[in-house]
XYZ file of C-alpha atoms in Angstrom:
641
model
C 161.801 132.327 122.572
C 162.737 134.836 125.173
C 160.498 136.309 127.652
C 159.607 140.158 126.644
C 159.286 142.237 129.505
C 159.492 145.789 129.012
C 159.361 146.898 125.614
C 158.837 149.817 123.325
C 157.123 150.231 119.948
C 158.766 152.785 117.827
C 156.604 154.375 115.254
C 158.490 156.115 112.398
C 156.310 157.347 109.356
C 158.457 159.999 107.742
C 157.310 162.203 104.959
C 159.565 162.619 101.964
C 159.915 166.086 102.292
C 162.175 165.760 105.372
C 165.525 166.577 104.321
C 167.708 165.853 107.159
C 166.657 162.555 108.038
C 168.938 160.744 110.599
C 171.024 163.760 110.720
C 171.147 163.686 114.572
C 170.851 159.813 114.828
C 173.544 157.823 116.655
C 172.916 154.071 116.939
C 175.075 153.717 120.023
C 173.324 156.414 121.775
C 169.780 155.227 120.611
C 170.511 151.649 121.974
C 172.232 153.364 125.195
C 169.089 155.535 125.859
C 167.073 152.563 125.383
C 169.162 150.561 128.011
C 169.065 153.120 130.154
C 165.394 153.218 130.385
C 165.213 149.561 131.243
C 163.792 148.784 127.683
C 164.617 144.969 126.967
C 162.738 144.774 123.530
C 161.883 146.973 120.633
C 159.736 147.151 117.392
C 161.777 148.848 114.974
C 160.894 150.167 111.652
C 161.766 148.398 108.281
C 159.017 150.025 106.358
C 156.786 152.550 107.273
C 153.155 153.488 106.488
C 154.321 155.809 103.808
C 156.005 153.116 101.990
C 159.907 154.025 102.767
C 162.471 151.686 103.911
C 164.912 152.491 106.380
C 167.710 150.135 105.097
C 169.054 149.914 101.845
C 166.552 147.794 100.138
C 167.079 146.100 96.973
C 163.385 145.566 96.370
C 161.618 148.435 98.448
C 162.158 152.144 98.149
C 164.379 153.460 100.796
C 163.628 157.189 102.102
C 164.954 159.534 99.582
C 167.034 161.197 102.232
C 168.383 158.196 104.054
C 172.118 158.042 103.734
C 172.907 154.976 105.758
C 171.494 151.741 107.072
C 169.294 152.730 109.883
C 167.842 149.623 110.364
C 170.928 147.643 110.489
C 172.758 149.953 112.853
C 169.802 149.576 115.334
C 169.967 145.930 115.387
C 173.693 145.704 115.733
C 173.818 148.130 118.670
C 170.735 146.925 120.406
C 171.875 143.549 120.175
C 175.178 144.438 121.820
C 173.199 145.509 124.931
C 171.129 142.653 124.980
C 167.891 144.457 123.610
C 165.699 142.370 121.279
C 164.691 144.025 117.970
C 161.526 142.811 115.920
C 161.299 144.405 112.244
C 158.246 146.572 111.821
C 156.498 146.734 108.274
C 153.181 148.133 107.586
C 151.402 145.893 105.228
C 148.176 147.713 104.979
C 149.236 150.979 104.077
C 151.955 151.817 101.626
C 151.288 155.495 100.160
C 154.230 155.379 97.951
C 153.200 152.029 96.329
C 149.638 153.272 96.056
C 150.832 156.330 94.294
C 153.268 154.404 91.905
C 150.868 151.362 91.401
C 147.161 152.512 91.599
C 146.565 148.805 90.490
C 147.941 147.780 94.058
C 145.254 149.659 95.812
C 142.072 148.448 97.109
C 139.096 149.631 95.154
C 136.280 150.437 97.279
C 132.507 149.851 96.400
C 132.246 153.339 94.844
C 135.053 152.359 92.712
C 137.641 154.930 94.638
C 141.291 153.945 95.406
C 141.520 157.411 97.247
C 138.520 158.101 99.844
C 138.061 159.790 103.242
C 140.469 162.138 104.993
C 143.621 162.684 102.884
C 145.167 164.363 105.950
C 145.089 161.191 107.954
C 146.448 157.530 107.136
C 143.712 155.291 105.864
C 142.748 157.169 102.589
C 143.949 154.501 100.371
C 144.635 150.871 101.263
C 146.544 147.908 99.603
C 145.183 144.913 97.886
C 147.217 141.776 98.632
C 145.426 140.137 95.480
C 147.897 142.201 93.332
C 151.655 142.566 92.487
C 151.844 144.232 96.325
C 151.741 140.772 97.700
C 154.979 139.545 96.189
C 156.526 143.128 96.551
C 155.856 142.832 100.551
C 156.803 139.155 100.790
C 160.095 140.031 99.132
C 160.916 142.905 101.432
C 160.232 140.468 104.475
C 162.412 137.847 103.164
C 165.027 140.355 102.626
C 165.315 141.643 105.998
C 165.017 138.274 107.656
C 167.791 136.918 105.539
C 170.074 140.213 105.713
C 169.553 141.152 109.558
C 169.490 139.037 112.779
C 166.062 140.251 113.895
C 164.367 138.483 116.527
C 160.957 138.848 114.814
C 158.578 140.431 112.473
C 155.527 142.683 113.425
C 153.132 143.518 110.487
C 150.905 146.384 110.857
C 147.291 147.323 109.781
C 146.458 143.345 108.890
C 143.019 144.395 108.166
C 140.356 142.611 106.199
C 139.603 145.396 103.645
C 137.088 144.443 100.898
C 138.220 145.028 97.680
C 136.147 145.542 94.381
C 138.787 145.698 91.809
C 139.067 143.667 88.777
C 141.485 140.951 90.126
C 139.451 140.485 93.196
C 136.173 140.148 91.396
C 137.779 137.598 89.039
C 139.287 135.717 91.884
C 135.852 135.501 93.779
C 134.206 134.420 90.495
C 136.886 131.557 90.426
C 135.976 130.461 93.645
C 132.290 130.504 93.324
C 131.754 133.639 95.285
C 129.436 136.581 94.198
C 131.306 139.874 93.588
C 127.701 141.688 94.121
C 127.366 140.138 97.591
C 129.138 142.206 100.112
C 129.453 139.275 102.493
C 131.290 137.366 99.794
C 133.632 140.160 99.136
C 134.353 140.344 102.631
C 135.082 136.782 102.799
C 137.314 136.587 99.856
C 139.434 139.610 101.159
C 139.708 137.501 104.402
C 140.754 134.419 102.594
C 143.656 136.309 100.672
C 144.783 138.032 103.866
C 145.212 134.910 105.706
C 146.966 133.402 102.548
C 149.468 136.004 102.569
C 149.819 135.526 106.423
C 150.558 131.901 106.114
C 153.316 132.903 103.542
C 154.875 135.271 105.984
C 154.815 132.806 108.723
C 156.839 130.398 106.386
C 159.307 133.156 105.787
C 159.979 134.197 109.232
C 159.943 130.395 110.796
C 159.129 129.136 114.158
C 162.491 130.582 115.776
C 161.458 134.296 115.650
C 158.530 136.479 116.941
C 155.925 137.086 114.405
C 152.751 139.104 115.160
C 150.135 140.209 112.855
C 148.468 143.339 114.053
C 144.656 144.096 113.318
C 143.623 140.394 112.997
C 141.322 138.886 115.579
C 142.899 136.586 118.099
C 140.865 133.489 116.862
C 142.298 133.932 113.236
C 146.066 133.944 114.251
C 146.301 130.314 115.675
C 149.244 128.889 114.568
C 150.566 132.266 113.328
C 150.957 134.952 116.028
C 153.716 133.606 118.416
C 152.342 136.173 121.265
C 149.848 138.545 122.033
C 150.320 142.332 121.705
C 147.006 144.309 122.753
C 147.332 147.531 121.248
C 145.324 150.038 123.328
C 146.019 153.684 123.483
C 143.382 154.910 126.217
C 142.826 158.045 124.034
C 141.483 155.717 120.995
C 140.430 152.607 122.419
C 139.227 153.722 125.970
C 140.086 151.901 129.280
C 137.304 149.304 129.025
C 139.240 147.803 125.898
C 142.356 146.236 127.451
C 140.796 144.022 130.416
C 138.679 141.850 128.093
C 141.417 141.376 125.531
C 144.023 140.380 128.179
C 141.433 138.251 130.093
C 141.088 136.202 126.742
C 144.755 136.458 125.222
C 146.507 135.418 128.337
C 144.724 131.910 128.028
C 145.736 131.287 124.257
C 149.322 132.644 123.685
C 152.406 131.837 125.505
C 153.054 135.528 126.475
C 151.044 138.700 126.011
C 151.687 142.443 126.438
C 149.834 145.573 126.769
C 150.978 148.114 123.904
C 149.861 151.633 125.427
C 151.426 154.659 124.104
C 153.286 157.863 125.580
C 151.088 159.927 123.447
C 148.504 162.528 125.227
C 146.333 161.704 121.953
C 147.165 159.017 119.598
C 149.709 157.781 117.105
C 151.311 160.712 115.272
C 150.962 163.094 118.545
C 154.718 163.977 118.588
C 154.066 166.574 121.329
C 152.011 164.795 123.627
C 153.184 162.830 126.626
C 151.164 161.048 129.351
C 151.543 161.738 132.989
C 153.789 159.107 134.967
C 150.503 158.418 136.873
C 148.729 157.553 133.766
C 151.554 155.435 132.024
C 152.071 153.674 135.332
C 148.237 152.897 135.447
C 148.479 151.164 132.140
C 151.478 149.258 133.074
C 149.914 148.017 136.315
C 146.910 147.230 134.479
C 149.246 144.937 132.528
C 151.409 143.269 135.249
C 148.209 142.675 137.472
C 146.798 140.673 134.616
C 149.671 138.363 134.318
C 150.749 140.523 131.087
C 154.034 142.442 130.193
C 154.393 145.956 128.849
C 154.852 147.895 125.671
C 154.984 151.549 125.279
C 154.363 153.257 122.089
C 156.607 156.294 120.896
C 157.564 158.126 117.767
C 161.165 158.963 116.948
C 161.779 162.355 115.701
C 163.113 161.502 112.060
C 166.286 163.826 112.669
C 166.953 163.924 116.299
C 166.318 160.428 117.269
C 164.959 159.468 120.678
C 163.560 162.151 123.003
C 165.567 162.034 126.163
C 162.568 163.222 128.291
C 160.229 160.664 127.008
C 162.800 157.996 127.792
C 163.184 159.641 131.143
C 159.805 158.917 131.962
C 159.824 155.518 130.339
C 162.848 154.837 132.415
C 161.220 155.748 135.606
C 158.215 153.631 134.989
C 160.158 150.672 133.866
C 162.604 150.829 136.924
C 159.434 150.672 139.251
C 158.228 147.527 137.005
C 162.034 145.783 136.896
C 161.800 145.831 140.834
C 158.661 143.772 141.008
C 159.636 141.249 138.145
C 160.615 138.499 140.763
C 156.857 138.310 141.422
C 155.499 139.145 138.026
C 157.715 137.339 135.617
C 155.975 134.057 134.381
C 153.038 134.889 136.881
C 149.517 133.479 135.811
C 146.286 134.893 136.636
C 144.185 133.185 139.029
C 140.537 132.981 138.371
C 136.986 131.597 139.913
C 135.129 132.501 136.883
C 135.442 131.637 133.446
C 133.483 134.025 130.723
C 133.030 132.167 127.537
C 133.151 133.402 124.084
C 131.082 132.312 121.260
C 132.221 129.371 119.153
C 134.102 131.884 116.914
C 136.038 132.935 119.757
C 135.493 136.693 119.151
C 134.692 139.304 121.876
C 131.974 141.721 121.981
C 130.459 144.405 124.010
C 129.185 141.994 126.214
C 132.446 140.855 127.141
C 133.767 144.214 128.057
C 130.591 144.320 130.081
C 131.278 141.222 131.917
C 134.702 142.042 132.795
C 133.927 145.537 133.831
C 131.130 144.258 136.023
C 133.211 141.464 137.719
C 136.140 144.093 138.197
C 133.973 146.440 139.965
C 132.505 143.497 142.267
C 136.242 142.193 142.819
C 135.651 138.780 141.434
C 138.628 136.693 139.680
C 137.853 135.776 135.903
C 139.187 134.577 132.476
C 137.650 134.750 129.282
C 137.915 131.493 127.315
C 136.883 129.839 124.562
C 134.953 126.411 124.468
C 137.977 124.411 123.333
C 140.139 125.414 126.568
C 139.768 123.564 129.805
C 136.886 124.358 131.673
C 137.190 122.177 134.760
C 139.261 124.542 137.091
C 136.334 127.050 137.217
C 133.675 127.128 139.747
C 131.246 129.364 137.859
C 130.827 129.994 133.835
C 129.240 132.903 132.665
C 127.597 132.780 129.128
C 127.134 136.559 128.274
C 124.200 137.433 125.924
C 125.211 135.769 122.701
C 126.995 132.473 123.678
C 124.907 129.790 121.995
C 125.878 126.055 122.845
C 127.715 123.733 120.424
C 128.117 120.196 120.839
C 131.317 120.488 122.371
C 130.192 123.323 124.821
C 127.038 121.111 125.389
C 129.169 118.489 127.115
C 131.444 120.634 128.953
C 128.633 122.432 130.651
C 127.009 119.033 131.379
C 130.262 117.945 133.272
C 130.548 121.445 134.967
C 127.095 121.165 136.133
C 127.736 117.502 137.390
C 130.384 118.399 139.770
C 128.572 121.265 141.446
C 129.572 124.201 139.073
C 127.361 127.185 138.649
C 126.265 128.983 135.474
C 125.298 132.647 134.740
C 123.617 132.933 131.436
C 122.084 135.895 129.508
C 119.948 137.053 126.417
C 120.355 134.267 123.669
C 123.019 132.417 125.815
C 122.178 128.845 126.696
C 120.277 128.285 123.440
C 121.100 125.746 120.975
C 122.898 126.731 117.683
C 119.518 127.372 115.905
C 118.127 129.296 118.583
C 115.141 127.331 118.767
C 115.485 126.017 122.374
C 117.674 125.793 125.469
C 120.350 123.268 124.726
C 120.512 121.420 128.089
C 117.437 119.972 129.971
C 119.105 121.036 133.080
C 117.848 124.640 132.340
C 114.066 123.475 132.674
C 113.020 126.438 131.065
C 111.009 127.170 127.727
C 112.163 129.613 125.101
C 109.549 131.493 123.578
C 111.388 133.512 120.839
C 113.082 136.998 120.832
C 111.657 139.798 123.272
C 109.165 141.859 120.945
C 109.222 144.570 123.608
C 112.160 147.305 123.571
C 111.166 149.178 126.865
C 110.561 146.535 129.385
C 111.139 146.068 133.072
C 111.983 143.819 136.007
C 111.224 143.474 139.706
C 113.467 141.299 142.109
C 111.646 138.622 143.861
C 114.410 137.524 146.198
C 116.158 139.562 148.962
C 119.275 141.402 147.600
C 120.291 142.877 151.108
C 118.714 146.221 149.816
C 121.083 146.525 146.672
C 118.236 146.322 144.312
C 115.210 148.313 145.612
C 111.730 146.944 145.311
C 110.857 148.807 142.414
C 110.606 148.205 138.582
C 113.914 148.880 137.043
C 114.588 148.956 133.254
C 115.921 146.529 130.812
C 117.765 148.333 128.074
C 119.053 145.538 125.732
C 116.306 143.288 125.339
C 116.832 139.661 124.814
C 114.497 136.785 124.724
C 111.160 135.661 126.255
C 111.534 132.356 128.572
C 109.283 130.601 130.709
C 109.998 128.416 133.533
C 109.255 124.407 133.774
C 109.041 122.209 136.787
C 111.978 122.473 138.857
C 112.796 126.125 138.035
C 111.748 129.498 139.646
C 111.511 133.124 138.876
C 113.907 135.327 140.774
C 112.771 138.525 139.105
C 109.508 139.048 137.232
C 109.144 140.598 133.775
C 106.818 143.668 133.016
C 106.036 144.814 129.821
C 105.423 148.352 128.843
C 102.134 149.888 127.565
C 103.560 150.075 123.894
C 106.881 149.941 122.241
C 109.109 153.067 121.769
C 108.126 153.736 117.908
C 106.723 156.491 115.841
C 103.342 155.796 114.499
C 102.947 158.564 112.096
C 101.333 160.934 114.834
C 103.500 160.578 117.906
C 107.027 159.539 118.790
C 106.246 157.106 121.871
C 109.169 158.147 123.742
C 107.283 157.725 127.190
C 106.823 154.107 127.622
C 106.073 153.519 131.258
C 105.311 149.813 132.457
C 101.778 148.508 132.264
C 101.745 145.107 133.987
C 103.377 141.912 134.998
C 103.733 139.811 131.899
C 103.262 136.254 133.544
C 106.855 135.506 132.917
C 110.517 135.689 134.689
C 113.194 138.277 133.742
C 115.415 136.320 135.543
C 115.006 132.486 136.412
C 116.703 129.946 138.274
C 117.203 126.211 137.833
C 119.517 124.394 140.328
C 122.706 126.052 139.792
C 121.636 127.823 136.476
C 120.628 131.497 136.331
C 119.209 132.794 133.178
C 118.550 136.318 132.432
C 116.070 137.208 129.650
C 117.778 140.334 128.762
C 121.376 141.122 127.436
C 122.368 142.242 130.735
C 126.192 142.396 130.173
C 125.940 144.565 126.826
C 123.597 146.554 128.994
C 126.222 147.232 131.575
C 128.894 148.374 129.260
C 126.493 150.883 127.306
C 124.245 151.963 130.326
C 126.202 151.359 133.466
C 123.074 150.600 135.580
C 124.204 149.678 139.057
C 120.912 147.382 139.686
C 122.085 145.249 136.786
C 125.605 144.974 138.412
C 123.882 143.963 141.706
C 121.626 141.341 139.961
C 124.385 139.551 138.937
C 126.157 140.054 142.247
C 123.315 138.337 143.692
C 123.271 135.261 141.551
C 127.390 135.055 141.999
C 126.844 135.054 145.884
C 124.511 132.060 145.649
C 126.874 130.332 143.340
C 130.313 131.419 144.853
C 129.774 131.790 148.455
C 133.672 131.525 148.864
C 135.535 133.531 146.104
C 139.053 133.621 145.815
C 139.408 137.281 147.137
C 137.284 139.282 149.380
C 137.709 142.987 149.851
C 136.472 145.534 152.615
C 136.489 149.278 152.213
C 137.924 149.215 148.739
C 135.921 151.342 145.919
C 134.274 150.056 142.973
C 136.769 152.020 140.869
C 139.856 150.039 142.171
C 140.747 146.684 140.777
C 141.876 143.602 142.706
C 143.173 140.708 141.080
C 145.274 137.670 141.794
C 148.332 136.090 140.077
C 150.203 132.925 141.113
C 153.742 132.044 140.571
C 155.588 128.836 142.417
C 154.604 129.047 145.831
C 153.383 132.591 145.850
C 150.214 134.311 145.328
C 150.176 138.020 144.500
C 147.171 139.993 145.545
C 147.166 143.412 143.251
C 145.504 146.350 144.643
C 145.069 149.176 141.791
C 143.563 152.345 142.755
C 144.259 154.560 139.718
C 141.230 155.231 137.456
C 140.382 157.730 134.705
C 138.550 160.904 135.194
C 136.534 162.374 132.522
C 137.823 165.713 131.394
C 136.132 167.310 128.834
C 136.348 164.658 125.656
C 139.185 162.742 127.388
C 139.635 160.463 130.314
C 142.698 161.453 132.374
C 144.772 159.996 135.183
C 146.854 162.456 136.876
C 146.997 161.648 140.508
C 147.620 158.580 142.830
C 144.547 157.856 144.901
C 145.443 156.785 148.512
C 143.696 153.917 150.288
C 144.271 153.991 154.329
C 141.846 151.521 155.511
C 141.192 148.460 153.259
C 141.489 144.963 153.593
C 141.868 142.006 151.381
C 141.152 138.299 152.467
C 142.359 135.503 150.223
C 140.984 131.918 150.240
C 143.412 129.670 152.225
C 142.341 126.492 150.332
C 144.296 124.270 152.874
C 147.642 125.344 152.304
C 149.803 126.823 155.115
C 150.960 130.443 155.094
C 154.619 131.173 155.196
C 154.911 134.623 155.016
C 152.635 137.946 153.885
C 154.661 140.961 152.776
C 154.427 143.948 150.538
C 156.459 143.908 147.177
C 158.961 145.000 146.300
C 160.041 146.219 149.800
C 159.174 142.685 151.648
C 157.932 144.590 154.298
C 155.979 141.947 156.420
C 152.390 142.779 156.694
C 149.911 141.500 159.471
C 147.277 138.836 158.958
C 144.985 136.467 160.727
C 143.540 133.335 159.555
C 139.618 133.714 159.426
C 137.022 131.161 158.211
C 138.982 129.729 155.900
C 140.778 133.042 154.508
C 143.772 134.873 155.091
C 142.558 138.308 156.164
C 145.465 140.973 155.605
C 144.732 144.773 156.642
C 146.580 146.750 154.113
C 149.101 149.398 154.763
C 148.728 152.783 153.087
C 148.123 152.154 149.664
C 149.240 155.210 147.168
C 148.120 154.045 143.489
C 149.265 150.474 143.535
C 150.391 147.659 145.831
C 151.287 144.094 145.641
C 150.621 142.149 148.564
C 152.579 138.738 148.503
C 151.298 135.521 150.214
C 154.073 132.841 150.527
C 152.696 129.428 151.063
């Protein structure tokens, strides 16, 4: 399959009361606008979430005011210019079919088929255990057989529990209990996944397929690539880094689907600043990912020239960097583990934010992937140790690797004890205190002051055995935060040392008692970051990259390709303005330095991309030290070996 580089996702959900649909649409101009904006791939609408088809469907309902084959013309003209086209179907939403077939709608637990905000999107959802299933499969088959589309994109593929009669009967046939919410959800997921496998059979292996809404672990063998939908206004700037750090390791190619909007989907009149849109695209390429920009097409007039002038400016800059970004892979010293399920949580967002601020290189991986290339493994907060992971951790420790573990991580699946003898620690149950404290015992160079610091997200109680030692002590409060009928115990100062560690060390294993990575994404306490930094300095004294005079808000990553290493320095970062985080300016760095590990390979050249301007460098204690030129927003430093 082709490499997708510069994509656009075109939303087109058109109300039936728009009488002049397509009046100003010209397929040749549509394709030329995309080509001029340096777009090489689009997700184009076959069926929207209102339920209308944009081609002369013999199965679905064409928009009542559509007078020509819009999808067919788009595919034809885009292909003439070398632009790939994936056909978009909204599956989870179809308001016309829900209106005409109430029996095709999901019935919620209260017996309703319409609920919530009726001026929004999700006030009714579709049930795939009804006639809607064959209806959707028929439309997908119709498009795939009629048009030479390059793939299929299915939207709103969500696990929505349904309490309708058909689903309740289906649950009983499979031995599930319709009165058990977990069983209802499990059955809904089974139904959804069966439908997705039927779609895969229709689409085949030669086309792209993306199921938007299903968690990555559930799409193995189905999704051909990863599309990380992440509008900063809706998802926030901490969502993408963890998702891409995982998806890039389990999919052949991945891209960041941001949007041109100021707010969210449906914002016809909103547009990001160029700095903001570049920030998202730089986030993508600095993490070995491609880009996709979400847009809405006006139902009468087609694509907005102003929007595509902005997209063209951004994509022209990205295109100039493709000799160094195409097919590049992320380099990483550290692997952050997922639970056995492969699902990501707050702890993973906390881990990658913390590591990004500290300028460590990392991946997120599941236990089935190769762990042998990483120098340090992080088990954040909730990663219990399966038999497979146990053997991999033993092998990692045997070759001198390090481990940082926290909360319930490191325990066996039953959560009765630590899984490996190498921990040399005793698990003594969940932490009963909800307002406890720690005090560092080892010198952190002044980063963690010698005082009692709060632990906000409690985890476990542990005790060291022979061969292990405390790195930080645990202090308990006088009492928990609680209501006792007379007082709300909000003020909970520390009372005494509890005779146990808050952070313990055994060989090359560090174990935190509290959920420090969840803590960091929720509370952002610098002392928690510096505690982790202290551990990593002992386990990883020679990290891949070292930074000088580069702020915590900047991100520095390393990608590799052929005989080149690319050091990405990204300075743009969001500023809170009211209820939104905004990026409007390009911060400037004038005195930064990056050093990359030599790893015994001689340097051929060091330069800035795309200008190829040579940069001075020195070889110093096993590192290539590179004083940076003036950086305005973003810079790629290339080291050729």
